[in-house]
mmCIF file of C-alpha atoms in Angstrom:
data_model
loop_
_atom_site.group_PDB
_atom_site.id
_atom_site.type_symbol
_atom_site.label_atom_id
_atom_site.label_comp_id
_atom_site.label_asym_id
_atom_site.label_seq_id
_atom_site.Cartn_x
_atom_site.Cartn_y
_atom_site.Cartn_z
ATOM 1 C CA MET A 1 70.945 103.897 131.540
ATOM 2 C CA ILE A 2 73.979 101.743 130.681
ATOM 3 C CA LYS A 3 77.545 102.876 131.267
ATOM 4 C CA GLU A 4 80.549 101.756 129.235
ATOM 5 C CA PHE A 5 84.254 102.583 129.531
ATOM 6 C CA PHE A 6 86.572 102.485 126.523
ATOM 7 C CA LYS A 7 90.341 102.972 126.677
ATOM 8 C CA ILE A 8 93.257 102.993 124.242
ATOM 9 C CA LYS A 9 96.896 103.126 125.418
ATOM 10 C CA ILE A 10 99.939 103.301 123.149
ATOM 11 C CA ASN A 11 103.595 103.330 124.200
ATOM 12 C CA GLU A 12 105.958 103.569 121.271
ATOM 13 C CA THR A 13 109.655 104.170 120.756
ATOM 14 C CA PHE A 14 110.799 105.050 117.245
ATOM 15 C CA ILE A 15 114.448 105.123 116.208
ATOM 16 C CA LYS A 16 114.688 107.174 113.031
ATOM 17 C CA ILE A 17 117.358 106.184 110.525
ATOM 18 C CA ALA A 18 118.872 108.373 107.806
ATOM 19 C CA ASP A 19 121.878 107.629 105.608
ATOM 20 C CA THR A 20 122.391 104.324 107.453
ATOM 21 C CA LYS A 21 122.839 106.139 110.776
ATOM 22 C CA VAL A 22 120.637 106.771 113.783
ATOM 23 C CA GLU A 23 119.241 110.278 113.421
ATOM 24 C CA SER A 24 116.885 110.543 116.391
ATOM 25 C CA ILE A 25 114.921 108.649 119.032
ATOM 26 C CA ARG A 26 111.307 109.572 119.679
ATOM 27 C CA LYS A 27 109.013 108.295 122.409
ATOM 28 C CA LYS A 28 105.230 108.477 122.280
ATOM 29 C CA GLN A 29 102.850 107.794 125.136
ATOM 30 C CA ILE A 30 99.124 108.148 124.495
ATOM 31 C CA GLU A 31 96.213 107.315 126.749
ATOM 32 C CA GLU A 32 92.689 107.925 125.457
ATOM 33 C CA ASN A 33 89.693 107.417 127.740
ATOM 34 C CA ALA A 34 86.024 107.535 126.838
ATOM 35 C CA LEU A 35 82.841 107.035 128.792
ATOM 36 C CA ARG A 36 79.697 106.122 126.877
ATOM 37 C CA LEU A 37 76.174 106.333 128.234
ATOM 38 C CA TYR A 38 73.304 104.554 126.481
ATOM 39 C CA ASN A 39 69.682 105.439 127.164
ATOM 40 C CA ASP A 40 66.422 105.001 125.206
ATOM 41 C CA GLY A 41 68.186 104.367 121.886
ATOM 42 C CA PHE A 42 70.647 107.266 122.204
ATOM 43 C CA ILE A 43 74.334 107.573 123.051
ATOM 44 C CA GLY A 44 76.266 110.215 124.938
ATOM 45 C CA ILE A 45 80.067 110.186 124.883
ATOM 46 C CA ALA A 46 82.686 112.065 126.872
ATOM 47 C CA GLY A 47 86.407 111.631 126.383
ATOM 48 C CA LYS A 48 89.675 112.772 127.848
ATOM 49 C CA MET A 49 93.328 112.065 127.161
ATOM 50 C CA GLY A 50 95.478 111.074 130.124
ATOM 51 C CA ASN A 51 94.221 111.063 133.685
ATOM 52 C CA TYR A 52 90.509 111.615 134.215
ATOM 53 C CA GLU A 53 87.849 111.887 136.893
ATOM 54 C CA GLU A 54 84.985 109.471 136.339
ATOM 55 C CA ASP A 55 82.370 111.829 137.766
ATOM 56 C CA GLU A 56 83.483 114.535 135.348
ATOM 57 C CA LEU A 57 83.132 112.233 132.342
ATOM 58 C CA ILE A 58 79.727 111.025 133.506
ATOM 59 C CA LYS A 59 78.419 114.607 133.708
ATOM 60 C CA LYS A 60 79.726 115.378 130.212
ATOM 61 C CA ALA A 61 78.290 112.165 128.777
ATOM 62 C CA GLU A 62 74.905 112.889 130.386
ATOM 63 C CA LYS A 63 74.957 116.320 128.754
ATOM 64 C CA ALA A 64 75.867 114.715 125.417
ATOM 65 C CA LEU A 65 72.783 112.508 125.676
ATOM 66 C CA ASN A 66 70.712 115.646 125.188
ATOM 67 C CA TYR A 67 72.001 115.845 121.600
ATOM 68 C CA LYS A 68 69.893 112.748 120.856
ATOM 69 C CA ILE A 69 72.545 110.903 118.865
ATOM 70 C CA PRO A 70 70.889 107.636 117.744
ATOM 71 C CA TYR A 71 72.416 104.347 118.827
ATOM 72 C CA ASP A 72 69.693 101.731 118.981
ATOM 73 C CA PHE A 73 71.811 98.592 118.761
ATOM 74 C CA LYS A 74 72.263 95.605 121.040
ATOM 75 C CA LEU A 75 75.233 96.146 123.351
ATOM 76 C CA THR A 76 77.817 93.449 124.018
ATOM 77 C CA GLU A 77 76.787 91.378 127.039
ATOM 78 C CA ASN A 78 78.420 88.752 129.252
ATOM 79 C CA GLU A 79 81.760 88.671 127.465
ATOM 80 C CA ASN A 80 84.947 88.428 129.540
ATOM 81 C CA LEU A 81 88.268 87.899 127.840
ATOM 82 C CA SER A 82 91.770 89.267 128.368
ATOM 83 C CA LEU A 83 94.563 88.340 125.943
ATOM 84 C CA LYS A 84 98.186 89.355 125.603
ATOM 85 C CA PHE A 85 100.215 88.775 122.457
ATOM 86 C CA GLY A 86 103.983 89.172 122.499
ATOM 87 C CA LYS A 87 106.448 89.206 125.360
ATOM 88 C CA ASP A 88 107.336 92.325 127.322
ATOM 89 C CA ILE A 89 109.235 94.587 124.960
ATOM 90 C CA ILE A 90 112.977 95.195 125.375
ATOM 91 C CA SER A 91 114.463 98.345 126.895
ATOM 92 C CA ASN A 92 115.200 101.434 124.840
ATOM 93 C CA ASP A 93 118.930 100.983 125.464
ATOM 94 C CA LEU A 94 118.877 97.447 124.081
ATOM 95 C CA LEU A 95 116.745 98.529 121.114
ATOM 96 C CA LEU A 96 119.296 101.232 120.293
ATOM 97 C CA GLU A 97 122.190 98.793 120.687
ATOM 98 C CA LYS A 98 120.593 96.315 118.290
ATOM 99 C CA THR A 99 119.829 99.107 115.819
ATOM 100 C CA GLU A 100 123.449 100.271 115.813
ATOM 101 C CA GLU A 101 124.583 96.679 115.257
ATOM 102 C CA ILE A 102 122.400 96.083 112.211
ATOM 103 C CA LEU A 103 123.348 99.451 110.704
ATOM 104 C CA GLU A 104 127.037 98.611 111.106
ATOM 105 C CA LYS A 105 126.425 95.323 109.268
ATOM 106 C CA PHE A 106 124.677 97.265 106.487
ATOM 107 C CA ARG A 107 127.567 99.706 106.156
ATOM 108 C CA THR A 108 130.160 96.916 106.143
ATOM 109 C CA ASN A 109 128.498 94.185 104.107
ATOM 110 C CA ILE A 110 126.154 96.107 101.780
ATOM 111 C CA PRO A 111 128.097 99.333 101.078
ATOM 112 C CA GLN A 112 126.458 99.931 97.670
ATOM 113 C CA PHE A 113 123.246 101.043 99.382
ATOM 114 C CA THR A 114 122.047 103.546 101.945
ATOM 115 C CA PHE A 115 119.216 102.867 104.362
ATOM 116 C CA SER A 116 116.625 105.107 105.975
ATOM 117 C CA PHE A 117 113.285 105.078 107.840
ATOM 118 C CA GLY A 118 113.414 103.356 111.230
ATOM 119 C CA ILE A 119 112.698 100.828 113.940
ATOM 120 C CA LYS A 120 109.756 100.776 116.344
ATOM 121 C CA LYS A 121 108.846 98.909 119.481
ATOM 122 C CA ILE A 122 105.166 99.170 120.267
ATOM 123 C CA ASN A 123 102.935 98.361 123.227
ATOM 124 C CA LYS A 124 99.181 98.776 122.565
ATOM 125 C CA ILE A 125 96.306 98.168 124.963
ATOM 126 C CA LYS A 126 92.586 98.262 124.207
ATOM 127 C CA TYR A 127 90.005 97.958 126.984
ATOM 128 C CA LEU A 128 86.207 97.930 127.113
ATOM 129 C CA LYS A 129 83.964 97.411 130.159
ATOM 130 C CA ASN A 130 80.231 97.968 130.578
ATOM 131 C CA ASP A 131 77.377 97.412 133.007
ATOM 132 C CA LEU A 132 76.235 94.322 131.099
ATOM 133 C CA LYS A 133 78.985 92.124 132.549
ATOM 134 C CA THR A 134 81.353 92.637 129.652
ATOM 135 C CA GLU A 135 85.059 93.250 130.197
ATOM 136 C CA LEU A 136 87.509 92.883 127.306
ATOM 137 C CA LYS A 137 91.235 93.628 127.229
ATOM 138 C CA SER A 138 93.796 93.181 124.475
ATOM 139 C CA GLU A 139 97.505 93.894 124.848
ATOM 140 C CA LEU A 140 99.981 93.724 121.965
ATOM 141 C CA ASN A 141 103.776 93.929 122.192
ATOM 142 C CA TYR A 142 105.526 93.924 118.842
ATOM 143 C CA TYR A 143 108.284 95.349 116.679
ATOM 144 C CA SER A 144 108.404 96.970 113.267
ATOM 145 C CA LEU A 145 111.773 97.105 111.508
ATOM 146 C CA GLY A 146 111.516 99.013 108.241
ATOM 147 C CA PHE A 147 114.245 100.072 105.808
ATOM 148 C CA LEU A 148 113.960 102.173 102.670
ATOM 149 C CA ILE A 149 116.771 101.103 100.370
ATOM 150 C CA LYS A 150 118.563 103.419 97.948
ATOM 151 C CA ASP A 151 121.203 102.377 95.451
ATOM 152 C CA LYS A 152 124.016 104.929 95.722
ATOM 153 C CA ASN A 153 124.275 104.990 91.922
ATOM 154 C CA SER A 154 120.565 105.655 91.477
ATOM 155 C CA SER A 155 118.831 109.020 91.075
ATOM 156 C CA ASN A 156 115.653 107.666 92.687
ATOM 157 C CA ILE A 157 114.526 108.752 96.136
ATOM 158 C CA MET A 158 114.269 105.050 96.995
ATOM 159 C CA ASP A 159 114.782 101.858 95.012
ATOM 160 C CA SER A 160 113.420 99.155 97.255
ATOM 161 C CA PHE A 161 112.490 98.351 100.846
ATOM 162 C CA SER A 162 112.853 95.607 103.403
ATOM 163 C CA GLY A 163 111.948 94.880 106.962
ATOM 164 C CA TYR A 164 110.436 92.601 109.525
ATOM 165 C CA ASP A 165 107.315 92.972 111.660
ATOM 166 C CA GLY A 166 106.669 90.557 114.489
ATOM 167 C CA PHE A 167 106.220 89.817 118.145
ATOM 168 C CA GLU A 168 109.951 89.044 118.402
ATOM 169 C CA ASP A 169 112.777 91.579 117.971
ATOM 170 C CA ASN A 170 114.266 89.520 115.162
ATOM 171 C CA PHE A 171 117.051 91.776 113.887
ATOM 172 C CA ASN A 172 118.883 88.781 112.380
ATOM 173 C CA LYS A 173 115.916 87.976 110.146
ATOM 174 C CA ALA A 174 115.592 91.654 109.153
ATOM 175 C CA TYR A 175 119.246 91.695 108.119
ATOM 176 C CA GLU A 176 118.942 88.411 106.224
ATOM 177 C CA ILE A 177 115.953 89.675 104.223
ATOM 178 C CA THR A 178 117.588 93.026 103.507
ATOM 179 C CA GLU A 179 120.839 91.472 102.319
ATOM 180 C CA LYS A 180 118.963 89.109 99.996
ATOM 181 C CA ILE A 181 116.983 91.981 98.450
ATOM 182 C CA CYS A 182 120.052 94.159 97.970
ATOM 183 C CA LYS A 183 122.093 91.419 96.306
ATOM 184 C CA THR A 184 119.183 90.614 93.990
ATOM 185 C CA HIS A 185 118.722 94.290 93.165
ATOM 186 C CA LEU A 186 122.202 94.409 91.611
ATOM 187 C CA LYS A 187 121.371 91.613 89.142
ATOM 188 C CA ASN A 188 119.427 92.978 86.170
ATOM 189 C CA ILE A 189 117.335 90.475 84.221
ATOM 190 C CA ASP A 190 115.167 91.158 81.189
ATOM 191 C CA ILE A 191 111.809 89.495 80.566
ATOM 192 C CA LYS A 192 109.365 89.300 77.675
ATOM 193 C CA ASN A 193 105.847 90.705 77.788
ATOM 194 C CA GLY A 194 103.300 88.062 78.613
ATOM 195 C CA THR A 195 101.342 86.452 81.420
ATOM 196 C CA TYR A 196 103.150 85.665 84.659
ATOM 197 C CA PRO A 197 102.335 84.600 88.204
ATOM 198 C CA ILE A 198 102.584 87.756 90.316
ATOM 199 C CA ILE A 199 103.474 87.468 93.999
ATOM 200 C CA PHE A 200 101.950 89.908 96.483
ATOM 201 C CA PHE A 201 102.730 90.146 100.178
ATOM 202 C CA GLU A 202 99.670 89.595 102.372
ATOM 203 C CA ASN A 203 100.013 93.097 103.854
ATOM 204 C CA GLU A 204 100.039 94.659 100.381
ATOM 205 C CA GLY A 205 96.662 96.347 100.078
ATOM 206 C CA LEU A 206 96.846 97.161 96.353
ATOM 207 C CA PRO A 207 95.349 93.919 94.934
ATOM 208 C CA LYS A 208 92.607 94.006 97.595
ATOM 209 C CA LEU A 209 91.493 97.617 97.069
ATOM 210 C CA LYS A 210 88.253 96.502 95.438
ATOM 211 C CA PHE A 211 87.399 94.383 98.466
ATOM 212 C CA TYR A 212 88.047 97.276 100.846
ATOM 213 C CA HIS A 213 85.592 99.435 98.913
ATOM 214 C CA ASP A 214 82.946 97.011 97.683
ATOM 215 C CA LEU A 215 82.768 94.804 100.774
ATOM 216 C CA HIS A 216 82.189 97.849 102.981
ATOM 217 C CA GLY A 217 78.893 97.115 104.751
ATOM 218 C CA MET A 218 77.264 100.475 104.051
ATOM 219 C CA ILE A 219 78.280 100.484 100.378
ATOM 220 C CA PHE A 220 77.315 96.844 99.946
ATOM 221 C CA GLY A 221 73.981 97.209 101.729
ATOM 222 C CA SER A 222 72.951 100.363 99.862
ATOM 223 C CA GLY A 223 73.535 98.704 96.474
ATOM 224 C CA GLY A 224 76.690 100.610 95.549
ATOM 225 C CA SER A 225 78.924 97.550 95.345
ATOM 226 C CA ILE A 226 79.510 95.314 92.323
ATOM 227 C CA PHE A 227 78.894 92.453 94.762
ATOM 228 C CA SER A 228 75.643 93.807 96.233
ATOM 229 C CA ASN A 229 73.367 91.294 94.493
ATOM 230 C CA LYS A 230 75.691 88.308 94.759
ATOM 231 C CA MET A 231 75.255 87.149 98.381
ATOM 232 C CA ASN A 232 75.720 83.382 98.687
ATOM 233 C CA GLU A 233 76.774 83.113 95.043
ATOM 234 C CA LYS A 234 79.998 81.453 93.969
ATOM 235 C CA ILE A 235 81.866 84.236 92.216
ATOM 236 C CA PHE A 236 85.508 83.293 92.837
ATOM 237 C CA ALA A 237 87.735 80.215 92.792
ATOM 238 C CA GLU A 238 86.921 77.158 94.904
ATOM 239 C CA ASN A 239 90.227 77.500 96.791
ATOM 240 C CA PHE A 240 89.785 81.215 97.555
ATOM 241 C CA THR A 241 88.698 82.143 101.082
ATOM 242 C CA LEU A 242 88.926 85.724 102.351
ATOM 243 C CA TYR A 243 88.662 86.467 106.049
ATOM 244 C CA GLN A 244 88.107 89.605 108.017
ATOM 245 C CA SER A 245 90.847 89.028 110.552
ATOM 246 C CA ASN A 246 91.125 90.495 114.032
ATOM 247 C CA ASN A 247 93.678 87.837 114.896
ATOM 248 C CA PRO A 248 96.986 89.532 115.820
ATOM 249 C CA GLN A 249 98.859 86.381 114.847
ATOM 250 C CA ASP A 250 97.893 87.025 111.226
ATOM 251 C CA ASN A 251 100.628 89.681 111.288
ATOM 252 C CA ASN A 252 98.143 92.574 111.288
ATOM 253 C CA PHE A 253 98.705 93.434 114.975
ATOM 254 C CA SER A 254 95.062 94.303 115.484
ATOM 255 C CA HIS A 255 93.090 93.879 118.702
ATOM 256 C CA PHE A 256 90.768 90.878 118.820
ATOM 257 C CA PHE A 257 87.636 92.976 119.439
ATOM 258 C CA ASP A 258 86.346 96.113 117.722
ATOM 259 C CA SER A 259 85.245 99.424 119.239
ATOM 260 C CA GLU A 260 81.775 98.045 119.961
ATOM 261 C CA GLY A 261 83.090 94.973 121.746
ATOM 262 C CA THR A 262 82.277 92.600 118.888
ATOM 263 C CA PHE A 263 84.607 89.689 118.126
ATOM 264 C CA GLU A 264 84.538 86.312 116.410
ATOM 265 C CA LYS A 265 85.219 83.645 119.018
ATOM 266 C CA VAL A 266 86.668 81.045 116.651
ATOM 267 C CA GLY A 267 90.111 82.208 115.586
ATOM 268 C CA PHE A 268 89.098 85.902 115.620
ATOM 269 C CA ARG A 269 88.390 85.565 111.883
ATOM 270 C CA THR A 270 85.146 85.833 109.901
ATOM 271 C CA ALA A 271 84.875 84.389 106.394
ATOM 272 C CA LEU A 272 83.590 87.068 104.012
ATOM 273 C CA ILE A 273 84.229 84.856 101.000
ATOM 274 C CA GLU A 274 84.428 81.103 101.637
ATOM 275 C CA ASN A 275 85.510 78.630 98.967
ATOM 276 C CA GLY A 276 84.650 81.250 96.357
ATOM 277 C CA ILE A 277 81.168 81.943 97.783
ATOM 278 C CA LEU A 278 80.325 85.462 98.934
ATOM 279 C CA LYS A 279 79.110 85.171 102.531
ATOM 280 C CA SER A 280 79.086 88.745 103.835
ATOM 281 C CA PRO A 281 80.563 92.217 103.625
ATOM 282 C CA TYR A 282 82.405 93.540 106.676
ATOM 283 C CA THR A 283 80.030 95.330 109.060
ATOM 284 C CA ASP A 284 79.573 97.244 112.282
ATOM 285 C CA LYS A 285 76.355 97.108 114.324
ATOM 286 C CA LYS A 286 74.734 99.928 112.335
ATOM 287 C CA SER A 287 75.267 98.464 108.852
ATOM 288 C CA SER A 288 74.412 94.990 110.131
ATOM 289 C CA LYS A 289 71.068 96.075 111.540
ATOM 290 C CA LEU A 290 70.211 98.546 108.783
ATOM 291 C CA PHE A 291 70.656 96.029 105.959
ATOM 292 C CA ASN A 292 70.069 92.768 107.836
ATOM 293 C CA LEU A 293 73.639 91.600 107.309
ATOM 294 C CA PRO A 294 75.851 89.384 109.483
ATOM 295 C CA LEU A 295 77.730 91.308 112.175
ATOM 296 C CA THR A 296 81.479 90.907 111.612
ATOM 297 C CA GLY A 297 82.919 93.422 114.093
ATOM 298 C CA SER A 298 84.501 96.147 111.991
ATOM 299 C CA ALA A 299 83.712 99.228 114.094
ATOM 300 C CA GLY A 300 86.329 101.840 114.875
ATOM 301 C CA GLY A 301 86.875 105.579 114.760
ATOM 302 C CA GLU A 302 88.163 108.128 117.244
ATOM 303 C CA TYR A 303 88.080 107.012 120.855
ATOM 304 C CA ASP A 304 85.526 109.677 121.829
ATOM 305 C CA SER A 305 83.295 109.358 118.767
ATOM 306 C CA VAL A 306 80.322 107.123 118.017
ATOM 307 C CA PRO A 307 81.741 103.799 116.784
ATOM 308 C CA SER A 308 81.290 103.387 113.044
ATOM 309 C CA ILE A 309 82.430 101.076 110.295
ATOM 310 C CA ILE A 310 86.071 101.218 109.208
ATOM 311 C CA PRO A 311 88.037 99.083 106.713
ATOM 312 C CA CYS A 312 88.930 95.735 108.230
ATOM 313 C CA ASN A 313 92.074 93.628 108.039
ATOM 314 C CA PHE A 314 91.926 90.989 105.326
ATOM 315 C CA LYS A 315 93.544 87.561 105.470
ATOM 316 C CA ILE A 316 93.495 85.058 102.596
ATOM 317 C CA LYS A 317 93.469 81.403 103.641
ATOM 318 C CA ASN A 318 96.562 79.362 102.823
ATOM 319 C CA THR A 319 96.174 76.827 100.026
ATOM 320 C CA HIS A 320 99.706 75.420 99.671
ATOM 321 C CA LYS A 321 102.789 74.687 101.783
ATOM 322 C CA SER A 322 105.288 76.634 99.684
ATOM 323 C CA LEU A 323 105.738 78.917 96.710
ATOM 324 C CA LYS A 324 107.549 76.115 94.887
ATOM 325 C CA ASP A 325 104.423 73.961 95.179
ATOM 326 C CA ILE A 326 102.273 76.723 93.669
ATOM 327 C CA LEU A 327 104.589 77.563 90.768
ATOM 328 C CA ASN A 328 105.288 73.941 89.846
ATOM 329 C CA GLY A 329 108.470 74.744 87.936
ATOM 330 C CA LYS A 330 107.374 78.104 86.509
ATOM 331 C CA LYS A 331 108.989 81.460 87.172
ATOM 332 C CA ALA A 332 107.129 84.280 88.876
ATOM 333 C CA ILE A 333 107.470 87.996 89.526
ATOM 334 C CA LEU A 334 107.622 89.373 93.053
ATOM 335 C CA CYS A 335 105.753 92.680 93.125
ATOM 336 C CA HIS A 336 107.969 94.455 95.612
ATOM 337 C CA LEU A 337 107.228 98.144 95.141
ATOM 338 C CA ALA A 338 104.098 99.285 93.318
ATOM 339 C CA SER A 339 102.459 102.675 93.442
ATOM 340 C CA GLY A 340 99.765 104.290 91.332
ATOM 341 C CA GLY A 341 97.492 101.330 90.676
ATOM 342 C CA ASP A 342 93.739 100.997 91.211
ATOM 343 C CA PHE A 343 90.511 99.298 90.176
ATOM 344 C CA THR A 344 87.815 100.795 87.985
ATOM 345 C CA SER A 345 84.234 100.801 89.237
ATOM 346 C CA ASP A 346 83.504 97.559 87.369
ATOM 347 C CA GLY A 347 86.589 95.777 88.729
ATOM 348 C CA VAL A 348 89.272 96.210 86.061
ATOM 349 C CA PHE A 349 92.716 96.442 87.672
ATOM 350 C CA ALA A 350 96.013 97.930 86.494
ATOM 351 C CA SER A 351 99.143 99.158 88.218
ATOM 352 C CA PRO A 352 102.703 100.150 87.419
ATOM 353 C CA VAL A 353 105.318 98.211 89.388
ATOM 354 C CA GLN A 354 108.418 100.231 90.115
ATOM 355 C CA THR A 355 110.492 97.433 91.650
ATOM 356 C CA ALA A 356 110.022 93.740 90.880
ATOM 357 C CA TYR A 357 112.160 90.621 91.113
ATOM 358 C CA LEU A 358 112.092 87.360 89.172
ATOM 359 C CA THR A 359 111.997 84.115 91.163
ATOM 360 C CA ASP A 360 111.951 80.383 90.505
ATOM 361 C CA GLY A 361 110.008 79.757 93.701
ATOM 362 C CA GLU A 362 113.086 79.132 95.829
ATOM 363 C CA SER A 363 115.519 81.966 95.084
ATOM 364 C CA LEU A 364 115.375 85.547 93.855
ATOM 365 C CA LEU A 365 117.034 85.559 90.417
ATOM 366 C CA GLY A 366 117.333 89.275 89.709
ATOM 367 C CA LYS A 367 115.641 92.632 89.229
ATOM 368 C CA ILE A 368 113.489 93.076 86.137
ATOM 369 C CA PRO A 369 112.612 96.359 84.362
ATOM 370 C CA GLU A 370 109.637 98.428 85.482
ATOM 371 C CA ILE A 371 106.394 96.819 84.376
ATOM 372 C CA ASN A 372 102.661 97.316 84.237
ATOM 373 C CA ILE A 373 100.370 94.556 85.527
ATOM 374 C CA SER A 374 96.679 94.212 84.690
ATOM 375 C CA SER A 375 93.665 91.960 85.210
ATOM 376 C CA ASP A 376 90.195 92.219 86.751
ATOM 377 C CA ILE A 377 88.788 91.278 90.152
ATOM 378 C CA TYR A 378 86.926 88.171 88.938
ATOM 379 C CA LYS A 379 89.948 86.745 87.120
ATOM 380 C CA MET A 380 92.367 87.666 89.914
ATOM 381 C CA TYR A 381 90.502 85.647 92.527
ATOM 382 C CA GLY A 382 88.843 83.280 90.063
ATOM 383 C CA LYS A 383 90.553 81.285 87.333
ATOM 384 C CA ASP A 384 93.848 83.210 87.670
ATOM 385 C CA TYR A 385 94.172 82.830 91.443
ATOM 386 C CA LEU A 386 97.005 80.336 91.932
ATOM 387 C CA GLY A 387 97.121 80.162 95.701
ATOM 388 C CA THR A 388 98.442 81.438 99.014
ATOM 389 C CA CYS A 389 101.268 80.127 101.197
ATOM 390 C CA ASN A 390 103.775 81.132 103.828
ATOM 391 C CA ASN A 391 106.464 83.431 102.492
ATOM 392 C CA THR A 392 109.058 80.763 101.779
ATOM 393 C CA LEU A 393 111.162 83.254 99.807
ATOM 394 C CA PHE A 394 112.130 85.101 102.977
ATOM 395 C CA ASP A 395 110.974 82.601 105.608
ATOM 396 C CA ASP A 396 109.427 85.387 107.658
ATOM 397 C CA ASN A 397 106.012 85.462 109.354
ATOM 398 C CA GLN A 398 104.098 86.758 106.329
ATOM 399 C CA THR A 399 102.055 84.939 103.745
ATOM 400 C CA ILE A 400 102.068 85.629 100.025
ATOM 401 C CA ASN A 401 99.311 85.543 97.413
ATOM 402 C CA ILE A 402 100.025 84.445 93.850
ATOM 403 C CA ILE A 403 97.850 85.689 90.985
ATOM 404 C CA LYS A 404 98.364 85.254 87.240
ATOM 405 C CA MET A 405 98.357 88.622 85.410
ATOM 406 C CA LYS A 406 99.201 90.292 82.130
ATOM 407 C CA VAL A 407 102.670 91.895 82.247
ATOM 408 C CA GLU A 408 103.995 94.630 79.959
ATOM 409 C CA LYS A 409 107.331 96.377 80.257
ATOM 410 C CA LEU A 410 107.162 100.142 80.584
#
C-alpha cells in the first residue's frame, strides 16, 4: 500500500471597487488536505479542510479503498522539487493605501469614466508527498488588478476593461494601461469591411476554444476530435508552436506540477503543436495510458477527488520582437472585449467584438464600431497566423497573438 499526501492552501485579499471607490475588503483563507492510498490498482481518498489528524484520514482512506475505485497508473517516483515564484506579498494596509491612490488618480485624471471590480493579492501553495520518495511544493505570490471601465455617457453596463496581473504590485503600470485605454476610447474611428490583422491577448481563451475541446486527451483519443487522425502531421503554420504551460512565468500563475505530480522538467512546458506539427493532445495519466498518448500533466479536480483531466494552460511561442515587426506598416485591430463567439464542430469560427481599437503597431489610434470577426481554425493558425510577440502596445508582461481575419461592421 502506498500513501500520498496532497495539499492546497490559498490566502487571498480582495478589495472590491464600485463607482471608483473602495466598497469592501474580503479575506479568504482555504486549506484543503487529502490523503490518498493506492493498493492493487485501486485508490482510496479521504479529505478534510483545515486542521486534520493523519490517523483519521488514513482510516477513512482505507475504508474508501473498499469502493474499488480503479487507479492502475504509475505513481510519481523520486521527484523532489520546491519552487517559489514572487516575493512575499505586501500587507493589507499597504494594498489598501495603493488602491486608494490609484482610484484618486482615476477620479482626478480620467473623470469621464467610472471604475469597478477590484484588486487581489494572492498566495497559493500546492504540495504533494508520497512513499515513493517524491516531494513537490509550489508557492505563488502574485497580484491581480482588474478594472471594468464605464463611460459615464454610455448606457452600457461596461464599455471596456483594463488591469495588470503579475508577481509585482505594479500599480503604476496598471494606471498607465488604464489611462491609455480610456483616452483611446474617446476617439471614434470608422473602418471599412475587409480583412485585418486581429490582435488577441495571450490570456484570451476565445480564439483557442477549439484547442481546449479538441486537444482534450479523452476526446482526442476516443476519435471525437477533428485532430484525432492527424498525429505527427503538419496542419498549421511553420512558425506556430503551441505549448501546454505549467510555467507560472508565462503569466498563467499555475503550479509547475499537476494533481498527479506530473511535470515537464524543461521549462515546465510541453509542445502540443510544434512548428505546425501536431505532437500530442493534453493528457492526464488515465488518458495517456488508455490511448497510448504522451503524458503531459494536465490532471486536476477537487482536492479530495480522483485526479482527472482538466483543460490546461496554453502558451503560444513568440515569433517576433514587437507588434511593429509583425504588422510591417499595416494597421491592426485590438480585440479588447469580445463575447458570444465560438467554433463549429468542423472548426469554423465567428465572434462579435463589442470593444475594439485600431492600432498602427506602436500606438492605439481610436475606438472602432462593433464588428464581427470570422475565420476557421486551419486558417487562423495556418496561412493567416501572423505571429506572436510581447505586448509592446502596453509593455506589460503579457504576449499577444496576431491573426488575419475577415471583419464586418455590425
